[in-house]
Coordinates of C-alpha atoms in Angstrom, one line a residue:
M405 CA 135.5 104.3 123.7
D406 CA 135.4 106.7 120.8
S407 CA 137.3 109.8 122.0
F408 CA 140.0 111.2 124.2
I409 CA 139.4 114.6 125.9
L410 CA 142.7 116.0 127.1
D411 CA 143.8 118.4 129.8
V412 CA 146.8 120.6 128.9
D413 CA 149.1 121.6 131.8
G414 CA 150.5 118.6 133.5
T415 CA 149.1 116.3 130.9
L416 CA 150.4 117.4 127.5
W417 CA 153.2 119.9 128.5
D418 CA 154.8 121.6 131.5
S419 CA 154.8 125.3 130.9
T420 CA 155.5 126.2 134.5
P421 CA 159.2 127.3 134.1
I422 CA 158.2 129.8 131.4
V423 CA 155.0 131.0 133.1
A424 CA 156.7 131.5 136.5
R425 CA 159.1 133.9 134.9
A426 CA 156.3 135.7 133.0
W427 CA 154.1 136.0 136.1
T428 CA 156.9 137.2 138.3
K429 CA 157.7 139.9 135.8
A430 CA 154.1 140.9 135.4
L431 CA 153.6 141.2 139.2
E432 CA 156.8 143.3 139.4
E433 CA 155.5 145.6 136.6
G434 CA 152.1 145.8 138.4
G435 CA 153.8 147.0 141.6
C436 CA 153.5 143.7 143.5
E437 CA 156.9 142.4 144.6
R438 CA 156.1 138.7 144.5
E439 CA 158.1 135.9 143.0
V440 CA 156.1 133.1 141.5
T441 CA 157.8 129.7 141.5
Q442 CA 157.5 126.7 139.2
E443 CA 156.5 124.5 142.1
E444 CA 153.9 127.0 143.2
L445 CA 152.3 127.0 139.8
K446 CA 152.2 123.2 139.7
G447 CA 149.9 123.4 142.7
L448 CA 147.7 126.0 141.1
F449 CA 147.4 124.9 137.5
G450 CA 144.2 123.0 136.8
K451 CA 142.1 125.5 138.8
T452 CA 140.2 128.4 137.2
M453 CA 142.0 131.7 136.8
K454 CA 139.7 133.2 139.4
V455 CA 140.6 130.6 142.0
I456 CA 144.3 130.9 141.1
G457 CA 144.1 134.6 141.7
E458 CA 142.5 134.2 145.0
E459 CA 145.1 131.7 146.2
L460 CA 148.1 133.5 144.7
L461 CA 147.1 137.1 145.8
P462 CA 144.8 136.7 148.8
E463 CA 145.8 140.0 150.3
E464 CA 144.6 142.0 147.2
S465 CA 141.2 143.4 146.6
Q466 CA 139.0 141.6 144.0
E467 CA 139.5 144.5 141.5
R468 CA 143.2 144.7 142.1
R469 CA 143.6 140.9 141.9
Q470 CA 141.8 140.8 138.6
E471 CA 144.0 143.6 137.2
L472 CA 147.2 141.7 138.2
M473 CA 145.9 138.4 136.9
D474 CA 145.1 140.0 133.6
L475 CA 148.6 141.3 133.4
C476 CA 150.0 137.9 134.3
C477 CA 148.0 136.3 131.4
R478 CA 149.2 139.0 129.0
Y479 CA 152.9 138.4 130.0
E480 CA 152.4 134.7 129.9
H481 CA 151.1 134.8 126.3
E482 CA 154.0 137.0 125.3
Y483 CA 156.6 134.7 127.0
L484 CA 155.1 131.5 125.5
T485 CA 154.9 133.1 122.1
A486 CA 158.5 134.1 122.2
D487 CA 159.8 130.8 123.5
P488 CA 160.3 127.7 121.3
C489 CA 158.1 125.8 123.9
R490 CA 159.9 122.5 123.6
I491 CA 158.1 121.5 126.8
C492 CA 155.7 118.7 125.8
Y493 CA 155.9 115.4 127.8
P494 CA 157.6 112.5 126.0
G495 CA 155.4 111.0 123.2
V496 CA 152.8 113.7 123.0
L497 CA 153.8 115.1 119.6
D498 CA 153.9 111.6 118.1
V499 CA 151.0 110.0 119.9
I500 CA 148.2 112.5 119.3
P501 CA 148.3 112.1 115.4
K502 CA 148.2 108.3 115.9
L503 CA 145.3 108.5 118.3
A504 CA 143.4 110.7 115.8
E505 CA 143.5 107.9 113.2
S506 CA 141.0 105.9 115.2
H507 CA 139.5 108.3 117.8
R508 CA 138.4 111.9 118.1
V509 CA 140.9 113.9 120.2
L510 CA 139.6 117.0 122.0
I511 CA 140.9 119.4 124.7
V512 CA 139.2 120.9 127.8
S513 CA 141.3 123.1 130.1
N514 CA 140.6 125.7 132.9
C515 CA 143.0 128.1 131.1
Q516 CA 142.4 131.6 129.8
S517 CA 141.2 132.3 126.2
G518 CA 143.9 131.9 123.6
Y519 CA 146.0 129.4 125.6
I520 CA 144.9 126.3 123.8
E521 CA 145.2 128.1 120.5
L522 CA 148.8 129.0 121.4
F523 CA 149.5 125.4 122.5
L524 CA 148.2 124.1 119.1
E525 CA 150.3 126.7 117.2
K526 CA 153.5 125.9 119.1
T527 CA 153.1 122.1 118.8
G528 CA 151.6 121.9 115.3
L529 CA 148.9 119.6 116.7
G530 CA 145.9 121.6 115.5
P531 CA 145.0 119.3 112.5
W532 CA 144.4 116.4 114.9
I533 CA 142.3 118.2 117.5
T534 CA 138.5 117.9 116.8
D535 CA 137.4 120.6 119.2
F536 CA 138.4 122.4 122.4
E537 CA 137.0 124.5 125.2
C538 CA 138.2 126.4 128.2
Y539 CA 137.2 128.5 131.2
G540 CA 138.3 131.7 129.6
N541 CA 135.8 131.3 126.8
T542 CA 132.8 130.2 128.8
K543 CA 133.5 131.2 132.5
K544 CA 132.2 127.7 133.4
N545 CA 134.0 125.1 135.4
K546 CA 135.8 122.2 133.8
G547 CA 133.0 119.7 134.5
E548 CA 130.5 121.9 132.6
N549 CA 132.9 122.4 129.7
I550 CA 133.6 118.7 129.4
R551 CA 129.9 118.0 129.3
A552 CA 129.4 120.7 126.7
I553 CA 132.1 119.4 124.4
V554 CA 130.7 115.9 124.7
E555 CA 127.2 117.1 123.8
R556 CA 128.1 119.3 120.9
N557 CA 130.4 116.7 119.3
R558 CA 127.9 113.9 120.1
L559 CA 130.6 111.8 121.8
E560 CA 129.2 108.4 122.8
S561 CA 132.0 107.0 125.0
P562 CA 134.7 109.5 125.8
V563 CA 137.4 109.5 128.5
Y564 CA 139.0 112.5 130.2
V565 CA 142.8 112.4 130.6
G566 CA 144.2 114.7 133.3
D567 CA 146.5 114.8 136.3
T568 CA 144.9 116.5 139.3
Q569 CA 142.1 115.9 141.8
G570 CA 140.3 118.8 140.1
D571 CA 140.4 116.9 136.8
R572 CA 139.0 113.8 138.6
Q573 CA 136.2 115.8 140.0
A574 CA 135.4 117.5 136.7
A575 CA 135.3 114.2 134.9
G576 CA 133.0 112.8 137.5
E577 CA 130.7 115.8 137.3
A578 CA 130.5 115.3 133.5
G579 CA 129.9 111.6 133.9
V580 CA 133.1 110.7 132.0
P581 CA 135.7 108.1 133.0
F582 CA 138.9 109.6 134.3
V583 CA 142.4 108.6 133.1
W584 CA 145.1 109.8 135.5
A585 CA 148.4 111.0 133.9
S586 CA 150.5 110.1 136.9
Y587 CA 153.6 111.9 135.4
G588 CA 151.8 115.2 135.8
F589 CA 151.4 117.7 138.7
G590 CA 148.8 116.2 141.0
T591 CA 147.7 113.1 142.9
P592 CA 143.9 112.5 142.6
E593 CA 142.2 110.4 145.2
N594 CA 141.0 107.8 142.7
W595 CA 140.8 107.1 138.9
D596 CA 139.4 104.7 136.4
K597 CA 142.7 104.1 134.6
K598 CA 146.3 105.2 135.3
I599 CA 149.1 105.9 132.8
K600 CA 152.7 106.5 133.6
E601 CA 153.5 107.7 130.0
F602 CA 151.4 109.4 127.5
S603 CA 152.2 106.7 124.9
E604 CA 150.2 104.2 127.0
L605 CA 147.0 105.7 125.5
L606 CA 148.0 103.8 122.2
K607 CA 147.7 100.5 124.1
W608 CA 144.1 101.1 125.3
D609 CA 142.2 97.9 126.1

């Protein structure tokens, strides 16, 4: 095993309290009186922004939904930029530099463009991340993006670390073993390895 490909939300940090406030404010500004809750977001994160919009605002037209989701993303970026973002799961900030001493560490998420860059800026983890990709950049699903990042970095034996059934499916689609971060948001049907704390990745066998 030569590399770890990591999910972000529910695996590296929990931004749902901040994002819930941002999206609620964005929808209010957009003329949609709709409170977005932290628990609601935990059930949505990991899906593409298109799917999140469809599930969050099913009554809106496609054009209106896109307009509101774009506003949500803008407010989210502003709120996360302004917040200290001390929201990483225990061990993440210490473990990733240690993992990078012996393995390549990469990120693939279904997030919008700029989100991973913001995560790296807030955490200071940029120097240890070899490459990253997201739905916002490619408009491709997570499985395709995992496969793409494996190919362009010539990874020979990667694993994908995530927390949801969608992560499980994406890893399977890409032909990559799946490590379930069981402290996160979801409960996948099956997995190849399970961790209860992020630091367990240092004890890989």
